[in-house]
XYZ file of C-alpha atoms in Angstrom:
337
model
C 85.569 134.371 34.751
C 81.899 133.449 34.484
C 79.437 134.019 37.299
C 78.834 131.049 39.609
C 77.085 130.257 42.882
C 78.930 128.927 45.916
C 77.597 126.345 48.354
C 79.294 124.759 51.353
C 78.125 121.173 51.782
C 77.234 119.953 55.252
C 78.048 116.317 54.543
C 78.968 113.950 51.729
C 75.360 113.014 50.951
C 74.371 116.656 50.485
C 77.443 117.324 48.356
C 76.725 114.313 46.146
C 73.161 115.440 45.480
C 74.277 118.956 44.548
C 77.196 117.653 42.524
C 74.933 115.587 40.275
C 73.511 118.777 38.765
C 74.972 119.937 35.422
C 77.913 122.386 35.402
C 78.685 121.784 39.087
C 82.218 121.296 40.362
C 83.518 120.217 43.765
C 86.013 122.518 45.480
C 88.520 121.133 48.003
C 92.100 122.433 47.872
C 91.380 124.194 44.584
C 94.993 124.040 43.414
C 93.983 122.862 39.934
C 90.327 123.872 39.619
C 90.875 127.564 40.393
C 93.624 127.776 37.769
C 91.331 126.159 35.207
C 88.561 128.619 36.040
C 90.933 131.561 35.663
C 91.931 130.243 32.236
C 88.268 129.765 31.223
C 88.883 126.066 30.700
C 86.402 125.238 33.462
C 83.265 127.390 33.593
C 81.056 125.943 36.327
C 77.814 127.635 37.268
C 78.001 126.237 40.798
C 80.839 125.347 43.180
C 80.212 122.942 46.042
C 82.790 123.399 48.803
C 83.706 120.018 50.318
C 86.936 121.121 51.974
C 85.492 121.177 55.485
C 83.961 117.721 55.458
C 85.156 115.108 57.928
C 87.017 112.795 55.532
C 90.361 114.460 56.280
C 92.017 111.922 58.548
C 94.433 109.018 58.093
C 93.288 105.860 59.887
C 94.556 102.334 60.424
C 92.419 99.589 58.928
C 91.595 96.427 60.903
C 93.370 94.139 58.430
C 96.572 96.176 58.661
C 96.192 98.649 55.821
C 95.766 102.401 55.961
C 92.864 104.626 54.922
C 93.790 108.042 53.529
C 90.980 110.558 53.834
C 90.216 112.233 50.524
C 90.391 115.692 52.088
C 93.648 115.130 53.956
C 96.359 117.231 52.338
C 99.211 115.804 50.334
C 101.658 117.213 52.893
C 99.890 115.659 55.881
C 99.855 112.336 54.029
C 103.494 112.361 52.946
C 104.748 113.252 56.434
C 102.410 110.972 58.376
C 104.664 108.611 60.345
C 102.652 105.541 59.286
C 102.925 106.460 55.621
C 106.648 107.182 55.902
C 107.364 103.880 57.655
C 104.888 101.500 55.966
C 104.460 103.118 52.535
C 107.687 105.009 51.823
C 107.101 104.614 48.077
C 103.969 106.745 48.393
C 105.617 109.336 50.616
C 108.491 109.662 48.136
C 106.155 110.086 45.183
C 104.116 112.802 46.896
C 107.243 114.734 47.875
C 108.480 114.553 44.280
C 105.453 116.543 43.117
C 104.511 120.229 43.073
C 105.942 122.502 45.774
C 105.625 122.620 49.584
C 103.034 125.384 49.316
C 100.872 123.387 46.908
C 101.228 120.161 48.891
C 99.998 122.021 51.969
C 96.745 122.859 50.152
C 96.206 120.048 47.665
C 94.070 117.120 48.836
C 94.403 113.413 48.171
C 91.102 113.243 46.329
C 91.994 116.275 44.257
C 95.327 114.728 43.317
C 93.505 111.764 41.779
C 91.176 114.049 39.829
C 93.567 116.718 38.571
C 93.420 117.462 34.875
C 96.118 117.082 32.254
C 98.721 119.813 31.778
C 98.593 119.573 27.972
C 99.395 122.990 26.495
C 96.398 122.858 24.154
C 93.960 121.877 26.890
C 94.820 125.159 28.615
C 94.765 127.232 25.416
C 91.104 127.923 24.697
C 91.976 129.307 21.252
C 93.026 125.858 20.004
C 91.005 122.686 19.305
C 91.040 120.114 22.126
C 88.767 117.099 22.370
C 89.226 116.944 26.125
C 88.043 120.521 26.551
C 85.615 120.695 23.613
C 84.529 117.232 22.431
C 84.717 116.762 18.693
C 86.951 119.781 18.031
C 90.138 117.780 17.381
C 93.495 117.220 19.071
C 96.014 119.982 18.419
C 98.804 118.037 20.099
C 98.792 115.414 17.339
C 101.140 116.960 14.813
C 101.735 119.906 17.124
C 104.045 120.599 20.049
C 103.877 117.316 21.913
C 107.144 116.944 23.815
C 105.364 116.172 27.121
C 102.680 113.950 25.662
C 101.857 110.249 25.830
C 103.671 107.371 24.171
C 101.352 104.621 25.453
C 97.592 104.080 25.404
C 96.888 106.991 23.046
C 94.032 107.352 20.581
C 93.285 109.413 17.501
C 91.287 111.713 19.761
C 93.858 112.487 22.465
C 97.515 112.012 23.439
C 97.410 113.793 26.814
C 99.066 112.416 29.948
C 97.944 112.229 33.560
C 100.181 114.564 35.591
C 100.103 113.009 39.073
C 103.090 111.577 40.947
C 101.024 110.282 43.847
C 98.838 108.238 41.517
C 101.820 106.400 40.044
C 102.746 105.110 43.493
C 99.115 104.281 44.303
C 98.935 102.219 41.115
C 102.031 100.251 42.103
C 100.629 99.751 45.612
C 97.319 98.516 44.167
C 95.256 100.882 46.278
C 91.464 101.071 46.258
C 89.384 104.227 45.845
C 86.232 104.643 47.923
C 83.570 106.892 46.427
C 80.079 108.012 47.396
C 77.368 109.416 45.165
C 73.598 109.733 44.799
C 73.366 105.958 44.284
C 75.392 105.129 47.389
C 78.944 103.971 48.069
C 81.267 101.797 46.004
C 84.923 100.775 45.889
C 87.011 101.038 42.706
C 90.286 99.210 42.168
C 92.936 101.811 41.408
C 93.693 100.225 38.043
C 90.072 100.851 37.048
C 89.763 104.407 38.353
C 91.450 106.345 35.537
C 90.618 105.830 31.861
C 92.515 105.738 28.613
C 91.265 108.420 26.198
C 89.631 106.198 23.568
C 87.000 108.199 21.721
C 85.866 110.014 24.907
C 89.006 111.797 26.150
C 87.000 114.304 28.173
C 86.333 111.484 30.676
C 89.429 111.258 32.854
C 88.065 108.646 35.247
C 85.164 106.288 35.932
C 83.302 108.506 38.413
C 79.577 108.898 37.822
C 77.807 112.303 38.119
C 77.762 113.450 41.724
C 80.245 110.855 42.963
C 82.956 112.064 45.335
C 86.149 110.334 46.368
C 85.930 109.851 50.134
C 89.052 107.787 50.843
C 91.955 105.821 49.407
C 92.661 102.449 51.015
C 96.198 101.091 51.059
C 96.693 97.314 51.399
C 98.480 95.829 54.382
C 101.146 94.338 52.132
C 103.620 97.016 51.097
C 107.259 97.599 50.140
C 109.329 98.995 52.974
C 112.862 98.051 51.929
C 113.110 97.515 48.186
C 111.356 100.391 46.464
C 112.012 103.610 44.600
C 110.225 106.499 42.930
C 112.310 107.896 40.098
C 111.110 111.090 38.427
C 112.785 112.568 35.347
C 111.831 116.142 34.449
C 113.161 119.325 32.930
C 114.151 120.976 36.210
C 114.858 119.720 39.710
C 111.630 120.863 41.362
C 108.129 122.130 40.662
C 107.902 120.373 37.304
C 105.798 117.548 35.929
C 107.373 114.251 34.960
C 108.532 113.526 31.457
C 108.838 109.962 32.741
C 108.444 108.606 36.265
C 108.761 105.076 37.608
C 107.378 103.590 40.823
C 108.855 100.219 41.757
C 108.143 97.953 44.712
C 109.920 94.617 45.146
C 109.780 91.834 47.717
C 113.130 90.046 47.903
C 113.477 86.518 49.260
C 116.700 84.541 49.156
C 118.263 86.863 46.609
C 115.317 86.524 44.219
C 112.380 88.800 43.407
C 109.345 87.231 45.061
C 106.937 90.022 44.151
C 107.228 92.968 41.763
C 105.029 95.963 41.095
C 105.862 98.684 38.543
C 103.990 101.746 37.338
C 104.958 104.530 34.947
C 103.922 108.165 35.003
C 104.183 110.898 32.377
C 103.694 108.432 29.514
C 99.941 107.782 29.297
C 96.458 109.078 30.084
C 96.616 107.072 33.332
C 99.342 105.498 35.467
C 100.700 102.682 33.285
C 101.051 99.114 34.535
C 101.793 95.916 32.614
C 101.236 92.789 34.754
C 103.191 90.685 32.244
C 106.289 92.781 32.909
C 105.913 92.222 36.645
C 105.500 88.474 36.087
C 108.782 88.422 34.146
C 110.606 89.627 37.238
C 109.042 87.372 39.835
C 111.038 84.304 40.813
C 114.178 85.647 39.169
C 117.489 86.947 40.444
C 118.043 90.641 39.695
C 120.202 91.247 36.632
C 120.725 93.831 33.912
C 119.320 91.468 31.287
C 116.214 90.776 33.361
C 115.579 94.488 33.927
C 116.015 95.175 30.205
C 113.406 92.519 29.410
C 110.994 94.051 31.910
C 111.534 97.507 30.431
C 110.813 96.205 26.934
C 107.624 94.550 28.198
C 106.487 97.736 29.935
C 106.974 99.724 26.726
C 105.499 97.272 24.257
C 103.402 99.241 21.778
C 104.960 102.603 22.672
C 104.691 105.134 19.841
C 106.225 108.596 19.688
C 104.427 111.616 18.270
C 107.432 113.445 16.860
C 108.949 115.755 19.431
C 108.336 113.219 22.212
C 110.016 110.269 20.474
C 112.875 110.566 22.983
C 110.531 109.517 25.798
C 110.567 105.885 24.659
C 114.305 105.475 25.245
C 114.159 107.721 28.309
C 111.464 105.491 29.808
C 113.422 102.339 28.969
C 116.509 103.632 30.775
C 114.454 104.959 33.686
C 112.785 101.578 34.230
C 116.128 99.784 34.273
C 117.595 102.332 36.660
C 114.591 102.232 38.989
C 114.684 98.442 39.130
C 118.380 98.552 40.021
C 117.680 101.045 42.795
C 114.810 99.018 44.222
C 116.649 95.701 44.059
C 119.641 97.226 45.859
C 117.459 98.903 48.485
C 118.777 102.352 47.528
C 115.684 104.430 46.736
C 115.909 107.715 44.872
C 116.144 110.597 47.321
C 113.397 113.231 47.084
C 114.839 115.418 49.846
C 116.740 117.634 47.422
C 114.657 116.702 44.379
C 117.556 114.686 42.967
C 116.592 113.276 39.573
C 119.846 113.441 37.603
């Protein structure tokens, strides 16, 4: 591990100013950053500790939504009574991820900003454009079973590993950030990036900007929802494919639909056209198959991950059935069979 200095920020403004300096990283829960430093993937010269700042609460918003502090832990968020009752899709997604020990330490802001779990990104002996721009992508033509089938580029086929973010995408949350230039709000759909020709940029944050909160809208899905996660083992594993679905049912028809996929792209994957197909229609197997095809339009396998296309298609159909019936996937025992 390289030598680095450690600073504990007194407030967000101080942290943002320090964070704008080159080779500086913010430290909150540290559940991903510390691992990356141990593996020599991240080699910061300065760490700015933001874990003790005040943005660690969960607060009601005047218009009926909920504000999740960026430094509140994943566990505190998932088990908050307001989240469980008003945003059960989000609570389910959080509990499907990591382990209880990690959720007790990991923060909401850190969950948004975690890095890919691509094998080659972690292996500093192999080329990786995300780790070393311009060096190449070893996953293309390599071992790519866990990699993306949507939104890829010639420079990168990595996926975003978060479960929480898939639910936040379906809920159409907003991300509040603060940096040297002040505060701004980013729609969740615009927060993460596709790799393009700059795969080392995971999101749209500017230098020194810090996530301070995540705002959930007042309108949510409390009855017809599900978070379905398919993975290699029943717990403590990243998704091969995950599906977040929220439906509003009126008179036996789907009045509103929101879908997001995880484990298939560089960011949580949404296709508004697929949601529009569902709205105004009665639930049916044919309708769900059409929506799945729309969600996966343009999907391309990379060899050993070709199976993910059919896996995703079946997962979407199953998740829509669960949501329409009001029988969400249980996360209590990590049931994903």
